[in-house]
CSV table of C-alpha atoms in Angstrom, one decimal:
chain,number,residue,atom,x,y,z
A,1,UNK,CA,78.4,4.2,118.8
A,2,UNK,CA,77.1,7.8,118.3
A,3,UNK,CA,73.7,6.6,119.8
A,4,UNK,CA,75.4,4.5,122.5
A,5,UNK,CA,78.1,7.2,124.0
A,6,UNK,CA,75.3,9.5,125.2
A,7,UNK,CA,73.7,6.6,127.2
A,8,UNK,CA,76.8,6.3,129.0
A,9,UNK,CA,78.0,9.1,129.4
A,10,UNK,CA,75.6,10.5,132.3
A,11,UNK,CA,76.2,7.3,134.6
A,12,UNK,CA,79.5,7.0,133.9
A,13,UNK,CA,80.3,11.3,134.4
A,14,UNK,CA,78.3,10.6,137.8
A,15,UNK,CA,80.0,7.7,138.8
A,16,UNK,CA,83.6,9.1,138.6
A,17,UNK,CA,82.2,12.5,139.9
A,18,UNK,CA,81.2,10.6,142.9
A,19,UNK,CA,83.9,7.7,143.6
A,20,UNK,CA,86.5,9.5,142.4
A,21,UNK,CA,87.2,13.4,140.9
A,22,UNK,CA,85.4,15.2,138.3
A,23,UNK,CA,88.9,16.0,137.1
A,24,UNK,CA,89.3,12.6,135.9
A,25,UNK,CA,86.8,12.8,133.4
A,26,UNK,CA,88.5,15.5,131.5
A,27,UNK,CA,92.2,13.3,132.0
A,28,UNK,CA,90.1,10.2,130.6
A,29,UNK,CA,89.7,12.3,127.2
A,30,UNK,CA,93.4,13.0,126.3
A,31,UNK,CA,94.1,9.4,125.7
A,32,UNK,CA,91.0,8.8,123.7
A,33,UNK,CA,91.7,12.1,121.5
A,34,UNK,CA,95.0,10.9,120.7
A,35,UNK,CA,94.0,7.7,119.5
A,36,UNK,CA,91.0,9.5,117.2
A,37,UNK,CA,93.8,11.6,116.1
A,38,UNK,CA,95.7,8.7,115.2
A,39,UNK,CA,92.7,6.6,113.7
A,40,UNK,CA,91.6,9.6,111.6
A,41,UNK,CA,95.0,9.9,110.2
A,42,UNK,CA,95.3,6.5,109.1
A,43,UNK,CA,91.8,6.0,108.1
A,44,UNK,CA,90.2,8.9,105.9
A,45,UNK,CA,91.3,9.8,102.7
A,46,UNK,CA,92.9,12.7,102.0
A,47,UNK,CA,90.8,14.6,99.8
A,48,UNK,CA,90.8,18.0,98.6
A,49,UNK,CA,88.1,20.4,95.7
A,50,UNK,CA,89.5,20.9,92.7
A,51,UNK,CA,88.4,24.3,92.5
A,52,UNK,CA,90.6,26.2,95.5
A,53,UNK,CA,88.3,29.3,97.2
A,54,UNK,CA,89.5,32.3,98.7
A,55,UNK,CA,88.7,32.2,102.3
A,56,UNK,CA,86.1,34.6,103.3
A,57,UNK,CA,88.2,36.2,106.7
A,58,UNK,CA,85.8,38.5,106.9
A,59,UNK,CA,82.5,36.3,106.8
A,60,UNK,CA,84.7,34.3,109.2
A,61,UNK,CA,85.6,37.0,112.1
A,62,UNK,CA,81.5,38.6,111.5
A,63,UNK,CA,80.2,35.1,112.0
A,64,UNK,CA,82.6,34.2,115.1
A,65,UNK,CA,82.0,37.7,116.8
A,66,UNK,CA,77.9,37.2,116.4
A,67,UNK,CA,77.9,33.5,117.9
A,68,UNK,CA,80.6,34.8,120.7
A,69,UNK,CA,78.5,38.1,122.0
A,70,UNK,CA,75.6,36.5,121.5
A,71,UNK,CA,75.9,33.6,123.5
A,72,UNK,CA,78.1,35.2,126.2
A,73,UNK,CA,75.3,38.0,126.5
A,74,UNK,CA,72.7,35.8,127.5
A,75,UNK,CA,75.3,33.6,129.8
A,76,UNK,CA,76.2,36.6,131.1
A,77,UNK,CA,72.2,37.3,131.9
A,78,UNK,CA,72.3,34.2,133.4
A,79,UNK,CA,74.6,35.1,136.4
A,80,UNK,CA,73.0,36.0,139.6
A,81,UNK,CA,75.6,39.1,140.3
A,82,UNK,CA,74.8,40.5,136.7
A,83,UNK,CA,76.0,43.1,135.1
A,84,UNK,CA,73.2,44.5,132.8
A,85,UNK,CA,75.1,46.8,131.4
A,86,UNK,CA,77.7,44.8,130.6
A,87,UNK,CA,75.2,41.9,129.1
A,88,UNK,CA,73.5,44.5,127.1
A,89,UNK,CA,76.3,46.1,125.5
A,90,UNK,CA,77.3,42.5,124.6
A,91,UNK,CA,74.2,41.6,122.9
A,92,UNK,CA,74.0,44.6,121.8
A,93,UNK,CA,77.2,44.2,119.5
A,94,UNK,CA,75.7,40.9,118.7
A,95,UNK,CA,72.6,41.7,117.1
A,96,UNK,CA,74.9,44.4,115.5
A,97,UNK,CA,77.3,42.0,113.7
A,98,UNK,CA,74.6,39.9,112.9
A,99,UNK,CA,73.1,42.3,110.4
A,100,UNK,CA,76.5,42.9,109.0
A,101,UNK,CA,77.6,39.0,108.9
A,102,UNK,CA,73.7,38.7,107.1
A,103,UNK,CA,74.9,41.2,104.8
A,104,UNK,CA,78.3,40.7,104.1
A,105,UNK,CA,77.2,36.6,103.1
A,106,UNK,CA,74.6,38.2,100.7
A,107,UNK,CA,76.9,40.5,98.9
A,108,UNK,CA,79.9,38.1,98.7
A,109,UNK,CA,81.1,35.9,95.8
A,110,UNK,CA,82.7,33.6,98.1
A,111,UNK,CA,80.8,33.8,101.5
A,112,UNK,CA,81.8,31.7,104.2
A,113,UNK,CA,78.5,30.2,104.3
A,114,UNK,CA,75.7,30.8,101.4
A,115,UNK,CA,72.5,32.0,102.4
A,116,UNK,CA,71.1,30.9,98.9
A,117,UNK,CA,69.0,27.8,100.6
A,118,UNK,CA,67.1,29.6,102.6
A,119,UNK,CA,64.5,30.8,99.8
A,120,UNK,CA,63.7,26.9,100.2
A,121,UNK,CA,60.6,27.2,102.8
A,122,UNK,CA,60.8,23.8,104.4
A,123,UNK,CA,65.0,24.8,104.6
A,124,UNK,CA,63.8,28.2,105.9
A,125,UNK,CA,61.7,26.7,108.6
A,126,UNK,CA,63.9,24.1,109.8
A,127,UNK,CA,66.5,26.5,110.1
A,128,UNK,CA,64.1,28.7,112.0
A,129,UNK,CA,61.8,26.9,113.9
A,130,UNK,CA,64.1,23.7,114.2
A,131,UNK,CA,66.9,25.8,115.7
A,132,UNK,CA,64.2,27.1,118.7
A,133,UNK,CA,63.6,23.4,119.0
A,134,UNK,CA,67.0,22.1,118.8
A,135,UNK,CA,67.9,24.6,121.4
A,136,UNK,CA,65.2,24.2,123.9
A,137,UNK,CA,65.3,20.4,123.9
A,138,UNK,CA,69.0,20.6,124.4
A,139,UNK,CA,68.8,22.5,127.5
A,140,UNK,CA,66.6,19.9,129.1
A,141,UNK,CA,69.6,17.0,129.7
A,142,UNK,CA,71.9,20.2,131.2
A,143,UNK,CA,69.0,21.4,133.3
A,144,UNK,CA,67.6,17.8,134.7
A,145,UNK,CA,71.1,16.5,136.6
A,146,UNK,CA,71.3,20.2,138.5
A,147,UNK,CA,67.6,20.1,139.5
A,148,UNK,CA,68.5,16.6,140.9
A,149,UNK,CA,71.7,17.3,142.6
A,150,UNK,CA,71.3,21.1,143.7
A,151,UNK,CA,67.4,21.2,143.8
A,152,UNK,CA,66.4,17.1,144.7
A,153,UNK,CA,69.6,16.5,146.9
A,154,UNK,CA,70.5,13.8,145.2
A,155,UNK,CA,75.0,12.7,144.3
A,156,UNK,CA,76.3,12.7,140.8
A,157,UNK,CA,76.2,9.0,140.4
A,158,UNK,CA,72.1,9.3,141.3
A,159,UNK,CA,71.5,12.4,138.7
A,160,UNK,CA,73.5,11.2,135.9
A,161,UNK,CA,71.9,7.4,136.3
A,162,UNK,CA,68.2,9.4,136.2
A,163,UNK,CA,69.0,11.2,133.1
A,164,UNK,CA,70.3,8.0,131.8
A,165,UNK,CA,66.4,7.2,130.8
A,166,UNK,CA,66.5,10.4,128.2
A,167,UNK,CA,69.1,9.0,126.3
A,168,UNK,CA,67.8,5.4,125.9
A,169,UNK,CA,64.2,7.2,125.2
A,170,UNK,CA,66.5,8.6,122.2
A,171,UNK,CA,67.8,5.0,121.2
A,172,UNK,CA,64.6,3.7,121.6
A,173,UNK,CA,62.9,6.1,118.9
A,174,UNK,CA,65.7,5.5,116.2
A,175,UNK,CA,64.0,2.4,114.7
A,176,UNK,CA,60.9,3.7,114.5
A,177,UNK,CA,61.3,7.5,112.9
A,178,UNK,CA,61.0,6.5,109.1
A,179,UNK,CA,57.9,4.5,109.7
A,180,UNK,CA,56.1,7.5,111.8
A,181,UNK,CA,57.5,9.7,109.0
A,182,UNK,CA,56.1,8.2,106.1
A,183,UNK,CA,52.9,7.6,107.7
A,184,UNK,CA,52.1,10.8,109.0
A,185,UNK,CA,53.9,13.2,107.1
A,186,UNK,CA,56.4,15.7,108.1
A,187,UNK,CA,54.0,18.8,109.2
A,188,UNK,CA,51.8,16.4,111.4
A,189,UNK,CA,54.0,14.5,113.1
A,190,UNK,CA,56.4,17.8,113.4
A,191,UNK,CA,53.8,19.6,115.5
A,192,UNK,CA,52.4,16.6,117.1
A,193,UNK,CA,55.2,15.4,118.5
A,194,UNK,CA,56.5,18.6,119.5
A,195,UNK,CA,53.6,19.4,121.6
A,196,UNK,CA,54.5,15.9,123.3
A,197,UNK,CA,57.9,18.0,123.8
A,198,UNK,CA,56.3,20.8,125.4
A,199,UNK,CA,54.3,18.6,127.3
A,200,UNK,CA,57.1,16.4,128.7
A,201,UNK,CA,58.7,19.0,129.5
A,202,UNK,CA,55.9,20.9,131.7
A,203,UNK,CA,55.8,17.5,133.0
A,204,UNK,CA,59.0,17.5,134.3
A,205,UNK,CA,58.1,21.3,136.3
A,206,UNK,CA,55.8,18.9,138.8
A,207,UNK,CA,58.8,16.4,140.0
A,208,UNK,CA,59.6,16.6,143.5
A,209,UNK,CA,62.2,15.4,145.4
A,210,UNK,CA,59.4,12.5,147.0
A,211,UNK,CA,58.4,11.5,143.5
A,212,UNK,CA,58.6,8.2,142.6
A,213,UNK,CA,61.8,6.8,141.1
A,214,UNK,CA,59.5,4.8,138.5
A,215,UNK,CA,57.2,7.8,137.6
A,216,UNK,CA,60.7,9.8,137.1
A,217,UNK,CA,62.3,7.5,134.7
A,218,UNK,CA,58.9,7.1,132.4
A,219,UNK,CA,58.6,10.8,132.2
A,220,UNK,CA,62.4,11.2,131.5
A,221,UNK,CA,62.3,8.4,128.7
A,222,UNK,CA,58.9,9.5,127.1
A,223,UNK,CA,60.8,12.9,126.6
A,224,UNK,CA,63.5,11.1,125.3
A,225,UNK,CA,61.3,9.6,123.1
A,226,UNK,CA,59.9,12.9,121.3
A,227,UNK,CA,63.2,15.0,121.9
A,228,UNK,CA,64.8,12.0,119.7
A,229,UNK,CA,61.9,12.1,117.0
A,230,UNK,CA,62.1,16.2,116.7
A,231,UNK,CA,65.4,16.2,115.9
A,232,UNK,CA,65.2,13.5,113.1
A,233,UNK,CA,61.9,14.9,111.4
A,234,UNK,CA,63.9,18.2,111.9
A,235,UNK,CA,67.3,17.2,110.1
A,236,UNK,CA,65.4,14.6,107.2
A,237,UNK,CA,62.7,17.3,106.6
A,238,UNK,CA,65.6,20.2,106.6
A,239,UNK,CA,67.3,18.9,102.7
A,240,UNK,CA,64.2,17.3,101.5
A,241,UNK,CA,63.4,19.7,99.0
A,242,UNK,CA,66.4,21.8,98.4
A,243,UNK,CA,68.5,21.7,94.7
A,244,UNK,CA,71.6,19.5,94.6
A,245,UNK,CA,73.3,22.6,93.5
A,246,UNK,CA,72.4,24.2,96.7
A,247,UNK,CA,73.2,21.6,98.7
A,248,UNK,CA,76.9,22.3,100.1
A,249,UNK,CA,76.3,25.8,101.0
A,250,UNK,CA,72.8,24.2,103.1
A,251,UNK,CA,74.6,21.5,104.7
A,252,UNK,CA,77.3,23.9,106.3
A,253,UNK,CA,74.5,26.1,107.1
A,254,UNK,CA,72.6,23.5,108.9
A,255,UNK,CA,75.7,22.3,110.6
A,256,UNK,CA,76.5,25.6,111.9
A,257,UNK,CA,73.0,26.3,113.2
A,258,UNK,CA,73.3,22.7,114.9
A,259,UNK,CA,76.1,23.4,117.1
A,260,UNK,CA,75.1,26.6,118.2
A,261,UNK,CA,72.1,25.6,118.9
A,262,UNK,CA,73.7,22.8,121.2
A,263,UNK,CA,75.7,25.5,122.6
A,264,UNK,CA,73.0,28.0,122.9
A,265,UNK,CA,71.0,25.1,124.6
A,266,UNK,CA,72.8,25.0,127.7
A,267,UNK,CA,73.0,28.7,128.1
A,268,UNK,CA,69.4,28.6,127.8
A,269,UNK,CA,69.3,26.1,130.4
A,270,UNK,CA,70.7,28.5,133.1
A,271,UNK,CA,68.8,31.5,131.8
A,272,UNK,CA,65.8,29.4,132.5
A,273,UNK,CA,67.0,28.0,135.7
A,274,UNK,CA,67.8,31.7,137.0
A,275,UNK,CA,64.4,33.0,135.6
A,276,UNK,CA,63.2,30.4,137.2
A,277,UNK,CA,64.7,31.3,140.8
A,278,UNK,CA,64.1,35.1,140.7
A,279,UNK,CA,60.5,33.9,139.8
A,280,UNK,CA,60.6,31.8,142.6
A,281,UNK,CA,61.6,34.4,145.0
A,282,UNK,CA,58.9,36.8,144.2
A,283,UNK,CA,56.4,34.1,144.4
A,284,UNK,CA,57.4,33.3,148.0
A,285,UNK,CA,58.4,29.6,146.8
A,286,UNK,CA,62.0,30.1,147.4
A,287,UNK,CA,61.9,27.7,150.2
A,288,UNK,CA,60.4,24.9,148.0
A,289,UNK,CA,63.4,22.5,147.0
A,290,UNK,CA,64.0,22.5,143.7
A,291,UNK,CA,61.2,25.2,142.6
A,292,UNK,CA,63.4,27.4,140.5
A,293,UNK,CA,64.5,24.4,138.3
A,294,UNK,CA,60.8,23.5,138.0
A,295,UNK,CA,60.1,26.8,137.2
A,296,UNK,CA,62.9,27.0,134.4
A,297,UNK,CA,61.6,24.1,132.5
A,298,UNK,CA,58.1,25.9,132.1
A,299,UNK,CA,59.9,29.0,130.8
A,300,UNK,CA,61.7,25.9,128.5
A,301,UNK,CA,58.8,24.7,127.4
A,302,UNK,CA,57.3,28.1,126.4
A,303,UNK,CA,60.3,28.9,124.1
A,304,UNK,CA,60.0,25.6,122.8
A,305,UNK,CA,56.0,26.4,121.8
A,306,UNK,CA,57.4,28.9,119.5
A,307,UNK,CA,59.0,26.9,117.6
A,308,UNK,CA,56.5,24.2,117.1
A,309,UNK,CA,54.1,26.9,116.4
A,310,UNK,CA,56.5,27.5,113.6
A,311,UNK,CA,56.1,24.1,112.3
A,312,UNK,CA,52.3,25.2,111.7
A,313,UNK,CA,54.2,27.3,108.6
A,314,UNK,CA,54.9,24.0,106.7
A,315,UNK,CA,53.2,22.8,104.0
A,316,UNK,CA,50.6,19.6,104.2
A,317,UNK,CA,53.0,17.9,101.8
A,318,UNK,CA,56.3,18.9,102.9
A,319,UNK,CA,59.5,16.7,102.0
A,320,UNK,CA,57.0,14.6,100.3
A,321,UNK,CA,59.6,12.9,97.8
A,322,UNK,CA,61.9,12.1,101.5
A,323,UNK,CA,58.7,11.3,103.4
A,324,UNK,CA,56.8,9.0,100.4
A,325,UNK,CA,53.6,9.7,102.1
A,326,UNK,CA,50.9,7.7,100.5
């Protein structure tokens, strides 16, 4: 169902967008969080640590002000009446926070989140690069409906059907990641498939508003297809090699990192996209439809070299004991 809900969901958002209100899609969720509520009442244990922890209040409020300024700093970048100032000052306090959040988990005896893990490279670098990555390749299925309804012209029931061919390009790969893995290793098939990432993505900077339907769909489900396969190498390479008594503290690191990267992905996403215009604009392609959106995804799929760069960083027999390369 995980794997599923994201193939319907763009269709389906589009197709109630269009016929009926985008309000309804928000309505449609209050009934189906009530009866998760419900299920997950009735259905998971009620389990608790032995050991009780203080909570760490003050890892907790440095942590929460870090993600907040930082990500509103660069959404706030991503406005076209900015207010630099104001975006600076924010990030500022950002990078600020972070330091002391860095410093108050290293100090503590209960941190909110351990930093222990990261003297694991392969955890280091998933962390690192993966989180560029993770990112990057989220903005792409926030960034592909606007370019086809605001750039390419085309209704919400049209865009969200197109993207439709990301997501099954994501279904699609699922079968096939632990063979690929174990035959090619982590590091290689890391950085060879995410230069297919950067690629599909530079790819997707030459769509027009006259290109075919067919072409579209391929080059939306072959990025599927790699986005899908980066993220699993990513997450199966991240615990491979890191001790079972630092496992707990890397799993809620990991998790963290993962939704703010998903969060930081769309903010991204309209950096790029208003990079992209301002680009446009002094290029004297404003005129072109949907050029800054084509120009967004290459500054997309630049962001997303670094990281795969970073995957260069990883050993030839990374997460060997997950991978059983032969």
């Amino acid at each position: 169902p995980a794997l599923v809900a994201p193939i319907i969901g763009p269709p389906l958002g589009g197709f109630i967008t269009t016929y009926a209100s985008w309000h309804w899609i928000f309505f449609l969720n209050v009934p189906l969080g009530l009866i998760a509520i419900v299920l997950s009442l009735q259905m998971m244990p009620n389990q608790s640590a032995n050991e009780r922890r203080p909570f760490d209040f003050t890892g907790f409020v440095a942590t929460g002000v870090t993600m907040l300024c930082l990500v509103a700093g660069l959404e706030m970048l991503s406005q076209q009446n900015v207010s630099l100032i104001g975006a600076a000052v924010t990030i500022t306090v950002g990078f600020a926070t972070l330091v002391w959040s860095i410093h108050h988990l290293l100090t503590s005896k209960t941190p909110l989140i351990g930093l222990s893990s990261l003297s694991v490279p392969s955890f280091r670098i998933s962390m690192r690069g993966g989180f560029i990555l993770r990112a990057t390749i989220s903005s792409a299925p926030f960034m592909l409906p606007l370019m086809f309804q605001v750039g390419f012209g085309m209704n919400a029931f049209e865009a969200g059907s197109m993207v439709l061919a990301v997501f099954a390009g994501n279904l699609a790969m699922k079968p096939a990641t632990t063979p690929l893995i174990r035959y090619f290793g982590f590091r290689k098939l890391l950085i060879g498939n995410g230069v297919a990432c950067v690629l599909t993505l530079l790819l997707c900077a030459l769509l027009t508003p006259d290109s075919p339907h067919l072409i579209t769909l391929v080059l939306l489900f072959l990025g599927g297809l790699s986005r899908s396969m980066q993220f699993t190498g990513i997450s199966s390479l991240a615990f491979a090699e890191v001790p079972s008594q630092e496992m707990s503290s890397a799993n809620t690191l990991f998790s963290t990192s993962l939704q703010l990267a998903s969060g930081l992905g769309v903010t991204m996403g309209a950096l790029s996209i208003r990079m992209g215009s301002i680009l446009s604009e002094d290029l004297g392609y404003a005129t072109v439809p949907g050029m800054g959106f084509r120009l967004g995804f290459v500054v997309i799929a630049i962001i997303t070299a670094l990281g795969v760069y970073d995957m260069t960083r990883l050993a030839p027999n990374a997460g060997i004991n997950v991978s059983q390369k032969k």
